[in-house]
mmCIF file of C-alpha atoms in Angstrom:
data_model
loop_
_atom_site.group_PDB
_atom_site.id
_atom_site.type_symbol
_atom_site.label_atom_id
_atom_site.label_comp_id
_atom_site.label_asym_id
_atom_site.label_seq_id
_atom_site.Cartn_x
_atom_site.Cartn_y
_atom_site.Cartn_z
ATOM 1 C CA MET S 103 -3.140 -44.367 -86.019
ATOM 2 C CA ILE S 104 -5.009 -44.747 -82.738
ATOM 3 C CA ILE S 105 -5.875 -48.359 -81.892
ATOM 4 C CA TYR S 106 -7.994 -49.674 -79.038
ATOM 5 C CA PHE S 107 -8.553 -53.097 -77.545
ATOM 6 C CA VAL S 108 -12.186 -53.286 -76.403
ATOM 7 C CA THR S 109 -14.285 -55.965 -74.697
ATOM 8 C CA PHE S 110 -18.083 -56.142 -74.435
ATOM 9 C CA CYS S 111 -19.632 -58.638 -71.987
ATOM 10 C CA VAL S 112 -23.090 -60.155 -71.755
ATOM 11 C CA GLU S 113 -24.938 -59.279 -68.564
ATOM 12 C CA GLY S 114 -24.565 -62.126 -66.081
ATOM 13 C CA ARG S 115 -21.898 -63.578 -68.406
ATOM 14 C CA ARG S 116 -24.548 -65.753 -70.083
ATOM 15 C CA PRO S 117 -22.963 -67.937 -72.831
ATOM 16 C CA VAL S 118 -25.178 -66.766 -75.711
ATOM 17 C CA LEU S 119 -22.792 -65.281 -78.296
ATOM 18 C CA ALA S 120 -20.665 -68.051 -79.849
ATOM 19 C CA ASN S 121 -23.015 -69.063 -82.651
ATOM 20 C CA SER S 122 -23.464 -68.459 -86.363
ATOM 21 C CA ASP S 123 -26.310 -65.935 -85.900
ATOM 22 C CA THR S 124 -24.127 -63.699 -83.732
ATOM 23 C CA LEU S 125 -21.165 -64.096 -86.100
ATOM 24 C CA GLU S 126 -23.296 -62.937 -89.036
ATOM 25 C CA ALA S 127 -24.735 -60.047 -86.984
ATOM 26 C CA VAL S 128 -21.210 -58.949 -85.992
ATOM 27 C CA LYS S 129 -20.050 -59.102 -89.625
ATOM 28 C CA LYS S 130 -23.071 -57.067 -90.713
ATOM 29 C CA GLY S 131 -22.473 -54.573 -87.897
ATOM 30 C CA ILE S 132 -18.833 -54.158 -88.903
ATOM 31 C CA ALA S 133 -19.903 -53.504 -92.508
ATOM 32 C CA GLN S 134 -22.296 -50.792 -91.262
ATOM 33 C CA LEU S 135 -19.620 -48.886 -89.333
ATOM 34 C CA ARG S 136 -18.632 -45.583 -90.910
ATOM 35 C CA ARG S 137 -16.441 -43.899 -88.312
ATOM 36 C CA TRP S 138 -14.605 -46.964 -86.947
ATOM 37 C CA GLU S 139 -12.553 -49.753 -88.471
ATOM 38 C CA VAL S 140 -12.426 -53.216 -86.909
ATOM 39 C CA LEU S 141 -9.014 -54.841 -87.360
ATOM 40 C CA ALA S 142 -9.740 -58.104 -85.559
ATOM 41 C CA ALA S 143 -12.395 -59.638 -83.332
ATOM 42 C CA VAL S 144 -13.160 -62.828 -81.491
ATOM 43 C CA ILE S 145 -16.632 -63.793 -80.338
ATOM 44 C CA MET S 146 -16.507 -65.815 -77.149
ATOM 45 C CA PRO S 147 -19.537 -67.453 -75.490
ATOM 46 C CA ASP S 148 -20.142 -64.520 -73.122
ATOM 47 C CA HIS S 149 -18.052 -61.632 -74.477
ATOM 48 C CA VAL S 150 -16.532 -60.102 -77.603
ATOM 49 C CA HIS S 151 -12.986 -58.756 -77.981
ATOM 50 C CA MET S 152 -12.217 -56.281 -80.753
ATOM 51 C CA ILE S 153 -9.206 -54.346 -81.956
ATOM 52 C CA VAL S 154 -10.572 -51.114 -83.436
ATOM 53 C CA SER S 155 -9.421 -47.769 -84.765
ATOM 54 C CA PRO S 156 -11.256 -44.535 -85.591
ATOM 55 C CA VAL S 157 -11.264 -43.943 -89.348
ATOM 56 C CA GLU S 158 -10.565 -40.198 -89.281
ATOM 57 C CA ASP S 159 -11.655 -38.400 -86.127
ATOM 58 C CA ARG S 160 -9.006 -39.013 -83.491
ATOM 59 C CA ASP S 161 -11.287 -37.494 -80.845
ATOM 60 C CA LEU S 162 -13.976 -40.182 -81.141
ATOM 61 C CA SER S 163 -14.861 -41.833 -77.838
ATOM 62 C CA ILE S 164 -14.421 -45.595 -77.464
ATOM 63 C CA GLY S 165 -17.578 -45.446 -75.327
ATOM 64 C CA ASP S 166 -19.463 -44.114 -78.348
ATOM 65 C CA PHE S 167 -18.089 -47.003 -80.427
ATOM 66 C CA ALA S 168 -19.165 -49.534 -77.792
ATOM 67 C CA ALA S 169 -22.681 -48.132 -77.449
ATOM 68 C CA GLY S 170 -23.089 -47.834 -81.220
ATOM 69 C CA PHE S 171 -21.809 -51.313 -81.964
ATOM 70 C CA LYS S 172 -24.016 -52.889 -79.289
ATOM 71 C CA ARG S 173 -26.981 -51.054 -80.841
ATOM 72 C CA LEU S 174 -26.064 -52.328 -84.336
ATOM 73 C CA LEU S 175 -25.677 -55.871 -83.055
ATOM 74 C CA ARG S 176 -29.054 -55.774 -81.305
ATOM 75 C CA LYS S 177 -30.643 -54.502 -84.548
ATOM 76 C CA ASN S 178 -28.913 -57.194 -86.638
ATOM 77 C CA LEU S 179 -29.848 -60.124 -84.404
ATOM 78 C CA SER S 180 -33.290 -61.523 -85.214
ATOM 79 C CA SER S 181 -33.998 -62.309 -81.567
ATOM 80 C CA GLN S 182 -32.130 -61.471 -78.417
ATOM 81 C CA ASP S 183 -33.278 -62.551 -74.939
ATOM 82 C CA TRP S 184 -30.218 -61.165 -73.176
ATOM 83 C CA GLU S 185 -28.637 -57.790 -72.455
ATOM 84 C CA TRP S 186 -25.129 -56.359 -72.572
ATOM 85 C CA GLN S 187 -23.339 -55.299 -69.423
ATOM 86 C CA ARG S 188 -23.155 -51.518 -69.212
ATOM 87 C CA GLY S 189 -20.113 -49.928 -70.787
ATOM 88 C CA CYS S 190 -17.073 -51.836 -71.932
ATOM 89 C CA CYS S 191 -13.483 -52.550 -70.981
ATOM 90 C CA ASP S 192 -11.035 -50.760 -73.221
ATOM 91 C CA ARG S 193 -7.354 -50.061 -73.518
ATOM 92 C CA LEU S 194 -5.534 -47.649 -75.781
ATOM 93 C CA LEU S 195 -2.678 -49.545 -77.431
ATOM 94 C CA ARG S 196 0.343 -47.273 -77.261
ATOM 95 C CA SER S 197 3.046 -49.348 -78.911
ATOM 96 C CA ASP S 198 3.659 -52.181 -81.341
ATOM 97 C CA GLU S 199 4.443 -54.378 -78.323
ATOM 98 C CA ASP S 200 1.045 -53.635 -76.731
ATOM 99 C CA LEU S 201 -0.684 -54.250 -80.047
ATOM 100 C CA GLU S 202 1.138 -57.514 -80.650
ATOM 101 C CA SER S 203 0.311 -58.804 -77.160
ATOM 102 C CA LYS S 204 -3.400 -57.975 -77.587
ATOM 103 C CA TRP S 205 -3.381 -59.477 -81.093
ATOM 104 C CA ILE S 206 -2.022 -62.729 -79.627
ATOM 105 C CA TYR S 207 -4.511 -62.510 -76.752
ATOM 106 C CA VAL S 208 -7.437 -62.226 -79.194
ATOM 107 C CA GLN S 209 -6.150 -65.126 -81.302
ATOM 108 C CA GLU S 210 -5.495 -67.409 -78.331
ATOM 109 C CA ASN S 211 -8.560 -66.551 -76.222
ATOM 110 C CA PRO S 212 -10.624 -69.611 -77.323
ATOM 111 C CA VAL S 213 -7.635 -71.899 -76.631
ATOM 112 C CA ARG S 214 -7.093 -70.448 -73.144
ATOM 113 C CA ALA S 215 -10.807 -70.910 -72.446
ATOM 114 C CA GLY S 216 -10.544 -74.605 -73.393
ATOM 115 C CA LEU S 217 -12.960 -74.256 -76.305
ATOM 116 C CA VAL S 218 -10.529 -75.495 -78.988
ATOM 117 C CA GLN S 219 -7.038 -76.994 -79.169
ATOM 118 C CA ARG S 220 -5.776 -74.539 -81.816
ATOM 119 C CA SER S 221 -6.865 -70.928 -82.376
ATOM 120 C CA GLU S 222 -7.450 -71.531 -86.085
ATOM 121 C CA ASP S 223 -10.163 -74.062 -85.162
ATOM 122 C CA TRP S 224 -12.370 -71.403 -83.515
ATOM 123 C CA PRO S 225 -15.079 -70.440 -86.059
ATOM 124 C CA TYR S 226 -16.005 -67.102 -84.437
ATOM 125 C CA TYR S 227 -12.806 -65.199 -85.129
ATOM 126 C CA LEU S 228 -12.576 -62.295 -87.578
ATOM 127 C CA ASP S 229 -9.185 -61.309 -88.970
ATOM 128 C CA PHE S 230 -9.083 -58.285 -91.260
ATOM 129 C CA ILE S 231 -5.309 -58.203 -91.550
ATOM 130 C CA ASN S 232 -3.862 -59.584 -94.797
ATOM 131 C CA ASP S 233 -0.523 -60.846 -93.572
ATOM 132 C CA GLY S 234 -1.481 -61.914 -90.050
ATOM 133 C CA LYS S 235 0.619 -59.167 -88.458
ATOM 134 C CA LEU S 236 -0.400 -55.874 -86.963
ATOM 135 C CA THR S 237 1.683 -52.809 -86.329
ATOM 136 C CA ALA S 238 0.675 -49.649 -84.524
ATOM 137 C CA SER S 239 0.612 -47.877 -87.904
ATOM 138 C CA PRO S 240 -0.910 -50.224 -90.498
ATOM 139 C CA THR S 241 -1.511 -48.776 -93.925
ATOM 140 C CA LYS S 242 -4.803 -49.102 -95.749
ATOM 141 C CA ALA S 243 -3.152 -51.723 -97.988
ATOM 142 C CA GLU S 244 -2.470 -53.879 -94.928
ATOM 143 C CA ILE S 245 -6.128 -53.836 -93.865
ATOM 144 C CA ALA S 246 -8.439 -56.109 -95.822
#
């Protein structure tokens, strides 16, 4: 399984994302995806981190995912007076160690940013892994 860590940022790093409207739009966008699977995500005030994997086509471009997901999010938000930065930051996760470190990074990002004391207190975190652990080769049964 190919797994990517991807980050989208708001232009000018405006803190407009960490709210219930964006959370619902992200959830709706994830449900609309057909060619990509989102394993985990955290919505920060000015950026979004996701751990994603192509469903079948190993040749899919992460840039296509980023552009498509930004488009879905824009469509799903009732109003949006901000823009995304062009492109995205992405990293192909090549080992269980890389995946585990990015998994921890996603979970702890709100704590490091001083937004909450404990990661479980951040309301804009999406975890689609049943047992709280990721491996580089999760089975469909491990993905909720």
